[in-house]
Amino acid sequence: MLPGGPVVKRGKKREPKPYTGLEALLLFPDHGDYVATLDLMRRFSSAVRYGYKRLLEGEDRKELKREDGPLCTLFRLNTRYADDALLKAEALLTSQRELRENPRKVVFGGRKLLADLARLKRSNLPLYERKKAEWRERRKGTLYARGDKSKKGNPHLRLVVQNGSLFGAPTPQMNLWLQINLGEKRYAWALVKTSHPRLQALLSRVYAHEPYNVELALREGKVYALFSWEEELPPISLTQEGGVLALDVNADPYGLALAVVNPDGSLRRHLTLSLEEVDRAKNRGAKEIALWRMAHQIVSLAQEEGVAIATERLKHLPKGRRGDGSGRRFRRQAHRFAYRSLLGKVHALARKRGIQSLEVNPQDTSTIGMLKYAPLLSLSKDVAAAYVIGRRALGFKEEIPKPLKALLQDPSFHDRTRRFYEGRIAQLKERHREEKNPYLRRRLGRELAQMKRALATLPSLQGEPGGPAGSTAGRNPQGIHAWRALRVGLFLPLLGRKVPRDLSPLKPILLGSWEGWKGGLDPHPGGGSAATDAHLRVGVGSGG
């Protein structure tokens, strides 16, 4: 949802309203208007931070926004600007609570940018100064005014259509201007420059005196305006009762895996779509067009199948940084990974077409898909993960197959897996101690830490197996780590890779034939000791 949406008080069920809009560059013919606008944005941003802290302390919003209250007197704002500042602060506070984040740890200006400043302070002075300027703009460069139908649009940031320039002779050309209320009956004027396809929709609201929200943002010394308004949407016609189209976005290979899941949890059909067109886009605009084209293709498929859409609820993807030992190839894949942008477009477009969109907990979806469905149904790991997402959206609980449950309780399997990781850790420690290259040492250190975490997972091999049911809403059901323990015990020791592409060797195990190899000298079907040693030599260099 675009900024400027409604805020629902805590304790009530939040019903987000759909908003649409456009962004435009503001050009100030009078430099004095530009300076005055920046000053107003600075004071409004300070009022948002002050109001957030006061709301966090439990103070009453009505008292804070009064004409003789602290926001009006300290920051020289009128009551409507003060109320809008509190609206922004309350929206941030509500979102933090809904995401189960600590609201006292909010960083105005961005936590990631603050971390970058701390990292660059002593290493790269030119880049540090640019980041510092960006930090200041984010903290000081905000101004927001909500729309009001009774005020014929927006009383404080009002759009005006006039011929030519306000400061010269009139011309036949029609221009769109933004009138910025500076307070005390003073106004600043800025020319609105945009060729966005929604411009005509915005102009129709201006002519009809319909409300629209405006938010100003400062970036690299330029002021941009985001105009947003509530959109009338059709009722939901396609729901999960008819099944779901589940999506799984993957970085390697860069593409989408889609699975259409019937209401009974069976797999109707599946396919994959490449995102290489997005990767080849020449600029940000071309990339956005490619992502929207992909979103339309996905939503059209859901309409064709008569199903809802289900995706993972993703929060953060670590993209790494240079020198962290993750490797250039991994960082390139992670930075091009446009999962959040694509999923946001899919959900927005689905709602516009009356299709229900669902988000589920992403925990262990890939692991369950690789261990359970990829071998049995001859699916790729990506399609299998999408299948699990679809089943989870429909409320199905993933039980561990009986052969895998038996494997979890087998002492010989447990002991052999433990010996494998202990031997790998010993070899990695020796290589880490002898390695002189600091980057390779860091990479070996990361690999060593991963092996230690895997070894720490092994005690749960003898625990109570279980699995997630539906969206866990942040809680782990009993035995959820059994899936991870199976992954640790089967993938690298047997198949030679942390994330294997070919999972067909696990099919005999799922069919109950693990008794034939459990007591042998070497794991089966992953090969003998020589194969395991080879995987060890390659694994550190390739990252598994």
Coordinates of C-alpha atoms in Angstrom, one line a residue:
M1 CA 0.0 0.0 0.0
L2 CA 1.2 3.5 -0.8
P3 CA 2.0 5.9 1.9
G4 CA -1.0 7.9 3.1
G5 CA -3.3 5.0 3.8
P6 CA -5.6 5.0 6.8
V7 CA -4.5 4.0 10.3
V8 CA -6.7 1.8 12.5
K9 CA -6.4 2.0 16.2
R10 CA -4.8 -0.8 18.1
G11 CA -7.2 -3.5 19.2
K12 CA -9.3 -3.4 16.1
K13 CA -8.9 -5.6 13.1
R14 CA -7.0 -3.7 10.5
E15 CA -8.7 -3.6 7.1
P16 CA -6.1 -2.0 4.7
K17 CA -7.6 0.1 2.0
P18 CA -6.2 -0.1 -1.5
Y19 CA -4.4 3.0 -2.6
T20 CA -2.9 3.9 -6.0
G21 CA -0.9 6.9 -7.1
L22 CA 2.1 8.4 -8.9
E23 CA 5.3 10.2 -8.2
A24 CA 6.4 13.5 -9.7
L25 CA 9.4 15.9 -9.6
L26 CA 8.7 19.4 -8.2
L27 CA 10.5 22.4 -9.8
F28 CA 10.6 25.7 -7.9
P29 CA 10.8 28.8 -10.1
D30 CA 11.4 30.9 -7.0
H31 CA 14.4 29.7 -5.0
G32 CA 12.9 31.3 -1.9
D33 CA 9.9 29.0 -2.2
Y34 CA 12.3 26.0 -2.4
V35 CA 14.2 27.1 0.8
A36 CA 10.9 27.7 2.7
T37 CA 9.6 24.3 1.6
L38 CA 12.7 22.6 2.9
D39 CA 12.4 24.4 6.2
L40 CA 8.8 23.2 6.5
M41 CA 9.8 19.7 5.7
R42 CA 12.5 19.8 8.4
R43 CA 10.1 21.0 11.0
F44 CA 7.4 18.4 10.0
S45 CA 10.0 15.6 10.1
S46 CA 11.0 16.6 13.6
A47 CA 7.4 16.7 14.7
V48 CA 6.9 13.1 13.4
R49 CA 9.9 11.9 15.5
Y50 CA 8.7 13.9 18.6
G51 CA 5.1 12.6 18.2
Y52 CA 6.3 9.0 17.8
K53 CA 8.1 9.2 21.1
R54 CA 5.2 10.8 22.9
L55 CA 2.7 8.2 21.5
L56 CA 5.1 5.5 22.6
E57 CA 5.0 6.9 26.1
G58 CA 1.2 6.8 26.0
E59 CA 0.3 10.4 25.6
D60 CA -3.0 11.4 24.0
R61 CA -3.0 12.3 20.4
K62 CA -5.8 14.9 20.8
E63 CA -3.7 16.7 23.4
L64 CA -0.6 16.6 21.3
K65 CA -2.2 18.2 18.2
R66 CA -3.9 21.1 20.0
E67 CA -3.1 24.6 18.9
D68 CA -1.4 25.2 22.2
G69 CA 0.1 21.7 22.3
P70 CA 3.8 20.8 21.8
L71 CA 3.7 20.1 18.1
C72 CA 2.2 23.4 17.1
T73 CA 4.3 25.5 19.5
L74 CA 7.7 23.7 19.3
F75 CA 7.7 23.2 15.5
R76 CA 5.6 26.1 14.4
L77 CA 3.0 24.0 12.6
N78 CA -0.8 24.6 12.3
T79 CA -3.1 22.0 13.8
R80 CA -3.7 20.1 10.6
Y81 CA 0.0 19.7 9.9
A82 CA 0.4 18.6 13.5
D83 CA -2.4 16.0 13.1
D84 CA -0.8 14.7 9.9
A85 CA 2.6 14.4 11.6
L86 CA 0.9 12.3 14.4
L87 CA -0.9 10.3 11.7
K88 CA 2.5 9.3 10.2
A89 CA 3.9 8.5 13.7
E90 CA 0.9 6.4 14.6
A91 CA 1.1 4.5 11.3
L92 CA 4.7 3.6 12.0
L93 CA 3.9 2.6 15.6
T94 CA 1.1 0.4 14.4
S95 CA 3.2 -1.3 11.7
Q96 CA 6.0 -2.1 14.2
R97 CA 3.5 -3.7 16.6
E98 CA 1.9 -5.7 13.8
L99 CA 5.3 -7.0 12.6
R100 CA 6.1 -7.9 16.2
E101 CA 9.1 -5.6 16.2
N102 CA 10.3 -3.6 19.1
P103 CA 8.9 0.0 18.6
R104 CA 11.5 1.5 20.8
K105 CA 14.3 0.4 18.3
V106 CA 12.9 2.3 15.3
V107 CA 15.7 4.2 13.5
F108 CA 14.4 7.3 11.7
G109 CA 16.4 7.5 8.5
G110 CA 16.9 3.8 8.2
R111 CA 18.7 1.2 10.2
K112 CA 20.7 -0.1 7.2
L113 CA 21.8 3.3 6.3
L114 CA 22.9 4.0 9.9
A115 CA 24.9 0.8 9.8
D116 CA 26.5 1.8 6.5
L117 CA 27.6 5.1 8.1
A118 CA 29.2 3.4 11.0
R119 CA 31.1 1.1 8.7
L120 CA 32.2 3.8 6.3
K121 CA 33.2 6.4 8.9
R122 CA 36.9 5.5 8.9
S123 CA 37.3 3.7 5.5
N124 CA 35.9 5.8 2.6
L125 CA 35.5 9.5 3.1
P126 CA 33.8 10.5 -0.2
L127 CA 31.2 7.6 0.1
Y128 CA 30.7 8.4 3.7
E129 CA 29.8 12.0 3.0
R130 CA 27.3 10.9 0.3
K131 CA 25.7 8.4 2.7
K132 CA 25.7 11.1 5.5
A133 CA 23.9 13.5 3.2
E134 CA 21.3 10.8 2.3
W135 CA 20.8 10.1 6.0
R136 CA 20.1 13.7 6.7
E137 CA 17.6 14.0 3.8
R138 CA 15.7 10.9 5.0
R139 CA 15.5 12.3 8.6
K140 CA 14.6 15.9 7.6
G141 CA 13.0 15.7 4.2
T142 CA 9.4 14.6 4.7
L143 CA 6.1 16.5 4.5
Y144 CA 2.7 14.9 4.4
A145 CA -0.9 16.2 4.0
R146 CA -3.9 14.0 3.8
G147 CA -6.8 14.6 1.4
D148 CA -10.2 15.9 2.5
K149 CA -13.3 15.9 0.4
S150 CA -14.9 18.7 2.4
K151 CA -11.8 20.9 1.5
K152 CA -12.1 20.1 -2.2
G153 CA -9.0 17.9 -2.6
N154 CA -6.1 18.8 -0.3
P155 CA -6.2 22.0 1.8
H156 CA -2.4 22.2 2.5
L157 CA -0.8 20.7 -0.6
R158 CA -3.2 21.6 -3.3
L159 CA -2.9 20.9 -7.1
V160 CA -3.8 23.8 -9.4
V161 CA -4.1 23.6 -13.2
Q162 CA -3.3 26.9 -15.0
N163 CA -2.1 28.2 -18.3
G164 CA 1.6 28.8 -18.6
S165 CA 3.8 30.0 -15.7
L166 CA 2.5 31.7 -12.6
F167 CA 5.5 34.1 -12.8
G168 CA 5.3 35.2 -16.4
A169 CA 2.9 35.8 -19.3
P170 CA 0.2 33.2 -19.8
T171 CA 0.6 30.7 -22.6
P172 CA -1.8 28.1 -24.2
Q173 CA 0.2 25.3 -22.5
M174 CA -1.6 23.8 -19.5
N175 CA 0.6 23.2 -16.4
L176 CA 0.0 21.5 -13.2
W177 CA 1.2 23.3 -10.1
L178 CA 1.4 22.4 -6.4
Q179 CA 0.4 25.1 -3.9
I180 CA 2.3 24.4 -0.6
N181 CA 0.8 26.0 2.5
L182 CA 3.7 27.4 4.5
G183 CA 1.5 28.8 7.3
E184 CA 0.5 32.3 8.3
K185 CA -1.2 32.8 4.8
R186 CA 2.0 32.2 3.0
Y187 CA 2.3 29.8 0.0
A188 CA 5.1 28.3 -2.1
W189 CA 4.5 27.2 -5.7
A190 CA 6.2 24.3 -7.5
L191 CA 5.7 23.0 -11.1
V192 CA 4.7 19.3 -11.2
K193 CA 6.7 17.4 -13.8
T194 CA 5.6 13.8 -14.6
S195 CA 4.5 11.7 -17.6
H196 CA 3.1 8.9 -15.5
P197 CA 0.2 7.0 -17.0
R198 CA -2.0 7.8 -14.0
L199 CA -1.6 11.5 -14.5
Q200 CA -5.1 11.7 -16.2
A201 CA -6.6 9.9 -13.3
L202 CA -5.1 12.4 -10.9
L203 CA -6.2 15.3 -13.0
S204 CA -9.8 14.0 -13.0
R205 CA -9.7 14.0 -9.2
V206 CA -8.5 17.6 -9.2
Y207 CA -11.2 18.7 -11.6
A208 CA -13.9 16.8 -9.5
H209 CA -12.5 18.2 -6.2
E210 CA -12.0 14.6 -5.0
P211 CA -9.5 14.0 -2.1
Y212 CA -5.9 13.0 -2.7
N213 CA -3.0 12.6 -0.3
V214 CA 0.4 14.2 -1.0
E215 CA 3.7 13.3 0.5
L216 CA 6.9 15.3 -0.3
A217 CA 10.3 13.6 -0.1
L218 CA 13.8 15.1 -0.5
R219 CA 16.3 13.1 -2.5
E220 CA 19.7 14.4 -3.7
G221 CA 18.6 17.9 -3.2
K222 CA 15.4 17.5 -5.3
V223 CA 11.9 17.5 -4.0
Y224 CA 9.6 14.7 -5.2
A225 CA 5.8 14.5 -4.6
L226 CA 3.9 11.2 -4.1
F227 CA 0.2 11.6 -4.9
S228 CA -2.0 8.8 -3.7
W229 CA -5.8 8.2 -3.5
E230 CA -8.2 5.5 -2.5
E231 CA -9.2 3.2 -5.3
E232 CA -12.6 1.5 -5.7
L233 CA -12.0 -2.2 -6.1
P234 CA -14.3 -5.1 -7.2
P235 CA -15.4 -7.7 -4.7
I236 CA -13.3 -10.8 -4.2
S237 CA -14.6 -13.4 -6.7
L238 CA -11.8 -16.0 -6.7
T239 CA -11.0 -17.4 -3.3
Q240 CA -9.0 -20.3 -1.8
E241 CA -12.1 -22.4 -1.9
G242 CA -11.3 -23.1 -5.6
G243 CA -7.6 -23.8 -4.9
V244 CA -4.5 -21.6 -5.0
L245 CA -1.8 -20.6 -7.4
A246 CA 1.4 -20.7 -5.3
L247 CA 4.6 -18.9 -6.2
D248 CA 8.2 -19.5 -5.2
V249 CA 10.8 -16.9 -6.3
N250 CA 14.3 -18.3 -6.8
A251 CA 17.7 -16.6 -7.3
D252 CA 19.4 -19.6 -9.0
P253 CA 18.1 -20.3 -11.6
Y254 CA 16.6 -16.8 -11.6
G255 CA 12.9 -17.4 -12.1
L256 CA 9.5 -18.3 -10.7
A257 CA 8.1 -21.7 -9.8
L258 CA 4.3 -21.9 -9.9
A259 CA 2.1 -24.7 -8.6
V260 CA -1.7 -24.8 -8.9
V261 CA -3.0 -26.7 -5.9
N262 CA -6.5 -28.1 -5.7
P263 CA -8.7 -27.6 -2.6
D264 CA -8.0 -31.1 -1.5
G265 CA -4.2 -30.4 -1.5
S266 CA -3.4 -32.3 -4.7
L267 CA -1.2 -30.8 -7.4
R268 CA -3.2 -29.8 -10.5
R269 CA -0.4 -28.4 -12.6
H270 CA 3.0 -26.7 -12.4
L271 CA 5.3 -24.6 -14.5
T272 CA 8.3 -22.3 -14.3
L273 CA 8.9 -18.7 -15.6
S274 CA 12.3 -17.2 -16.2
L275 CA 13.2 -13.8 -14.8
E276 CA 16.2 -13.3 -17.0
E277 CA 14.4 -10.6 -18.9
V278 CA 14.3 -8.6 -15.6
D279 CA 18.0 -9.2 -15.1
R280 CA 18.8 -8.0 -18.7
A281 CA 16.8 -4.8 -18.2
K282 CA 19.0 -1.7 -19.1
N283 CA 17.7 0.5 -16.4
R284 CA 15.3 0.7 -13.5
G285 CA 12.3 1.7 -15.7
A286 CA 12.8 -1.2 -18.0
K287 CA 13.1 -3.5 -15.0
E288 CA 9.8 -2.2 -13.6
I289 CA 8.1 -2.8 -16.9
A290 CA 9.4 -6.4 -17.0
L291 CA 8.2 -7.1 -13.4
W292 CA 4.8 -5.7 -14.1
R293 CA 4.5 -7.8 -17.3
M294 CA 5.4 -10.9 -15.2
A295 CA 2.8 -9.9 -12.6
H296 CA 0.1 -9.6 -15.2
Q297 CA 1.1 -13.1 -16.6
I298 CA 0.8 -14.6 -13.1
V299 CA -2.6 -13.0 -12.3
S300 CA -4.0 -13.9 -15.7
L301 CA -3.0 -17.6 -15.0
A302 CA -4.8 -17.4 -11.6
Q303 CA -7.9 -16.1 -13.4
E304 CA -7.7 -18.8 -16.0
E305 CA -7.5 -21.5 -13.3
G306 CA -10.1 -19.9 -11.1
V307 CA -7.9 -19.9 -8.0
A308 CA -6.5 -17.5 -5.4
I309 CA -2.8 -16.6 -5.2
A310 CA -0.5 -17.6 -2.4
T311 CA 3.1 -16.5 -1.7
E312 CA 5.6 -16.5 1.1
R313 CA 5.5 -13.7 3.6
L314 CA 9.1 -12.5 3.2
K315 CA 10.7 -9.8 5.3
H316 CA 14.4 -9.6 4.6
L317 CA 16.9 -11.2 2.3
P318 CA 20.6 -10.9 3.3
K319 CA 22.4 -9.6 0.2
G320 CA 26.0 -9.7 1.7
R321 CA 28.8 -7.2 1.1
R322 CA 32.2 -7.2 -0.4
G323 CA 34.8 -8.9 1.8
D324 CA 32.3 -11.0 3.8
G325 CA 33.5 -14.2 2.3
S326 CA 30.2 -15.0 0.6
G327 CA 31.6 -14.7 -3.0
R328 CA 31.0 -12.4 -5.9
R329 CA 28.6 -14.8 -7.6
F330 CA 26.3 -15.0 -4.5
R331 CA 26.3 -11.2 -4.0
R332 CA 25.3 -10.7 -7.7
Q333 CA 22.5 -13.2 -7.4
A334 CA 21.2 -11.7 -4.2
H335 CA 21.3 -8.1 -5.4
R336 CA 19.4 -8.8 -8.6
F337 CA 16.8 -10.8 -6.6
A338 CA 13.7 -8.6 -7.0
Y339 CA 11.4 -10.9 -4.9
R340 CA 9.8 -8.1 -2.8
S341 CA 9.0 -5.9 -5.8
L342 CA 7.5 -8.7 -7.8
L343 CA 5.4 -10.2 -5.0
G344 CA 4.1 -6.7 -4.1
K345 CA 3.0 -6.2 -7.7
V346 CA 1.3 -9.6 -7.9
H347 CA -0.7 -8.9 -4.7
A348 CA -1.7 -5.4 -5.8
L349 CA -2.8 -6.5 -9.3
A350 CA -4.7 -9.6 -7.9
R351 CA -6.7 -7.3 -5.6
K352 CA -7.6 -5.1 -8.5
R353 CA -9.0 -8.1 -10.3
G354 CA -11.0 -9.5 -7.4
I355 CA -8.6 -12.3 -6.7
Q356 CA -7.8 -13.3 -3.1
S357 CA -4.1 -13.1 -2.2
L358 CA -2.6 -15.0 0.7
E359 CA 0.8 -14.9 2.5
V360 CA 2.1 -17.8 4.5
N361 CA 5.0 -18.3 6.9
P362 CA 8.0 -19.2 4.7
Q363 CA 9.7 -21.4 7.3
D364 CA 11.0 -24.7 6.0
T365 CA 9.0 -24.6 2.8
S366 CA 12.0 -25.4 0.6
T367 CA 13.2 -28.1 3.0
I368 CA 9.9 -29.8 3.1
G369 CA 9.5 -29.6 -0.6
M370 CA 12.9 -31.1 -1.3
L371 CA 12.6 -33.9 1.3
K372 CA 9.0 -34.9 0.7
Y373 CA 7.5 -33.9 -2.7
A374 CA 10.4 -33.4 -5.1
P375 CA 11.6 -37.1 -5.0
L376 CA 8.1 -38.7 -4.9
L377 CA 6.5 -36.5 -7.6
S378 CA 9.6 -36.0 -9.7
L379 CA 9.5 -32.2 -9.2
S380 CA 12.3 -29.7 -9.1
K381 CA 13.1 -28.3 -5.7
D382 CA 11.6 -24.9 -6.6
V383 CA 8.3 -26.3 -7.8
A384 CA 8.2 -28.6 -4.7
A385 CA 8.6 -25.5 -2.5
A386 CA 5.8 -23.7 -4.4
Y387 CA 3.6 -26.8 -3.8
V388 CA 4.3 -26.7 -0.1
I389 CA 3.4 -23.0 0.0
G390 CA 0.1 -23.7 -1.7
R391 CA -0.8 -26.5 0.7
R392 CA 0.1 -24.3 3.6
A393 CA -2.1 -21.6 2.3
L394 CA -5.0 -24.1 2.2
G395 CA -4.3 -25.0 5.8
F396 CA -2.7 -28.5 5.4
K397 CA -0.3 -29.8 7.9
E398 CA 2.9 -31.4 6.5
E399 CA 3.5 -34.8 8.3
I400 CA 6.9 -36.4 8.0
P401 CA 6.6 -39.6 5.9
K402 CA 6.9 -42.8 8.0
P403 CA 10.3 -43.9 6.4
L404 CA 11.8 -40.6 7.4
K405 CA 10.4 -40.9 10.9
A406 CA 12.0 -44.2 11.2
L407 CA 15.3 -42.8 9.9
L408 CA 15.1 -40.1 12.6
Q409 CA 15.1 -42.8 15.2
D410 CA 17.9 -44.9 13.7
P411 CA 21.1 -44.8 15.8
S412 CA 23.4 -45.9 13.0
F413 CA 22.2 -43.1 10.7
H414 CA 22.5 -40.6 13.6
D415 CA 26.1 -41.7 14.4
R416 CA 27.3 -41.8 10.8
T417 CA 25.9 -38.3 10.1
R418 CA 27.6 -37.0 13.2
R419 CA 31.0 -38.6 12.2
F420 CA 30.7 -37.0 8.8
Y421 CA 30.3 -33.4 10.2
E422 CA 32.9 -33.9 12.9
G423 CA 35.4 -35.0 10.2
R424 CA 34.5 -32.1 8.0
I425 CA 34.9 -29.6 10.8
A426 CA 38.3 -31.0 11.7
Q427 CA 39.5 -30.6 8.1
L428 CA 38.1 -27.1 7.8
K429 CA 39.8 -26.0 11.0
E430 CA 43.1 -27.2 9.7
R431 CA 42.6 -25.4 6.4
H432 CA 41.5 -22.3 8.2
R433 CA 44.6 -22.3 10.4
E434 CA 47.0 -22.7 7.5
E435 CA 45.2 -20.3 5.1
K436 CA 47.1 -17.0 4.7
N437 CA 44.7 -15.2 2.3
P438 CA 42.3 -13.2 4.6
Y439 CA 39.4 -13.4 2.2
L440 CA 39.7 -17.2 1.9
R441 CA 40.1 -17.5 5.6
R442 CA 36.9 -15.6 6.0
R443 CA 35.1 -17.9 3.6
L444 CA 36.5 -20.9 5.3
G445 CA 35.3 -19.4 8.6
R446 CA 31.8 -19.1 7.2
E447 CA 31.8 -22.7 6.1
L448 CA 33.1 -23.8 9.4
A449 CA 30.4 -21.9 11.3
Q450 CA 27.8 -23.5 9.0
M451 CA 29.1 -27.0 9.7
K452 CA 29.0 -26.3 13.5
R453 CA 25.4 -25.2 13.2
A454 CA 24.6 -28.3 11.3
L455 CA 26.2 -30.5 13.9
A456 CA 24.2 -28.7 16.6
T457 CA 21.0 -29.6 14.8
L458 CA 21.7 -33.3 14.9
P459 CA 20.5 -34.0 18.5
S460 CA 16.9 -33.3 17.3
L461 CA 17.3 -36.3 15.0
Q462 CA 16.0 -38.4 17.9
G463 CA 13.3 -35.9 18.9
E464 CA 9.6 -35.8 18.2
P465 CA 8.9 -35.3 14.4
G466 CA 6.3 -32.9 13.4
G467 CA 5.7 -30.0 11.0
P468 CA 4.1 -26.6 10.5
A469 CA 0.4 -26.3 10.1
G470 CA -0.7 -23.4 8.0
S471 CA 0.8 -20.0 8.8
T472 CA 2.5 -20.3 12.2
A473 CA 2.2 -16.5 12.9
G474 CA 5.7 -16.5 14.4
R475 CA 5.4 -19.6 16.6
N476 CA 7.2 -22.9 16.1
P477 CA 5.1 -26.0 16.5
Q478 CA 6.5 -28.9 18.4
G479 CA 9.1 -30.8 16.4
I480 CA 9.4 -28.3 13.5
H481 CA 13.2 -28.7 13.6
A482 CA 13.0 -32.3 12.6
W483 CA 12.7 -31.3 9.0
R484 CA 16.0 -29.3 9.3
A485 CA 17.6 -32.3 11.0
L486 CA 16.7 -34.5 8.1
R487 CA 18.0 -31.9 5.7
V488 CA 21.4 -31.9 7.6
G489 CA 21.5 -35.6 7.7
L490 CA 20.6 -36.4 4.1
F491 CA 21.7 -33.7 1.7
L492 CA 25.4 -33.0 2.3
P493 CA 26.5 -36.5 3.7
L494 CA 24.5 -38.5 1.1
L495 CA 24.0 -36.2 -1.9
G496 CA 27.2 -34.2 -1.6
R497 CA 25.6 -30.7 -1.7
K498 CA 23.8 -28.5 0.8
V499 CA 21.2 -27.7 -1.8
P500 CA 21.1 -30.5 -4.3
R501 CA 19.4 -30.1 -7.7
D502 CA 18.8 -33.8 -8.2
L503 CA 16.7 -35.2 -5.4
S504 CA 15.7 -38.4 -7.1
P505 CA 18.1 -40.6 -5.1
L506 CA 15.9 -39.9 -2.0
K507 CA 13.0 -41.7 -3.6
P508 CA 14.1 -45.2 -2.5
I509 CA 14.4 -43.9 1.1
L510 CA 10.9 -42.4 1.0
L511 CA 9.6 -45.7 -0.3
G512 CA 11.1 -47.5 2.7
S513 CA 14.2 -49.1 1.3
W514 CA 16.6 -47.4 3.6
E515 CA 17.1 -50.7 5.6
G516 CA 19.4 -51.9 2.8
W517 CA 22.1 -49.3 3.2
K518 CA 21.9 -48.1 6.8
G519 CA 24.4 -50.6 8.2
G520 CA 26.9 -50.4 5.3
L521 CA 30.4 -48.8 5.5
D522 CA 29.4 -46.0 3.2
P523 CA 26.2 -44.0 2.8
H524 CA 23.9 -44.9 -0.1
P525 CA 22.9 -43.6 -2.7
G526 CA 25.3 -40.7 -2.4
G527 CA 28.5 -42.7 -3.2
G528 CA 31.4 -44.1 -1.2
S529 CA 34.1 -42.5 1.0
A530 CA 36.0 -41.2 -2.0
A531 CA 33.0 -39.4 -3.3
T532 CA 32.4 -37.9 0.1
D533 CA 36.0 -36.7 0.3
A534 CA 35.6 -35.2 -3.2
H535 CA 32.5 -33.3 -2.1
L536 CA 34.4 -32.0 0.9
R537 CA 37.2 -30.6 -1.3
V538 CA 34.8 -29.0 -3.7
G539 CA 32.3 -27.9 -1.1
V540 CA 34.5 -25.2 0.5
G541 CA 35.3 -23.6 -2.8
S542 CA 31.8 -23.7 -4.3
G543 CA 29.8 -22.9 -1.2
G544 CA 27.8 -26.2 -1.6

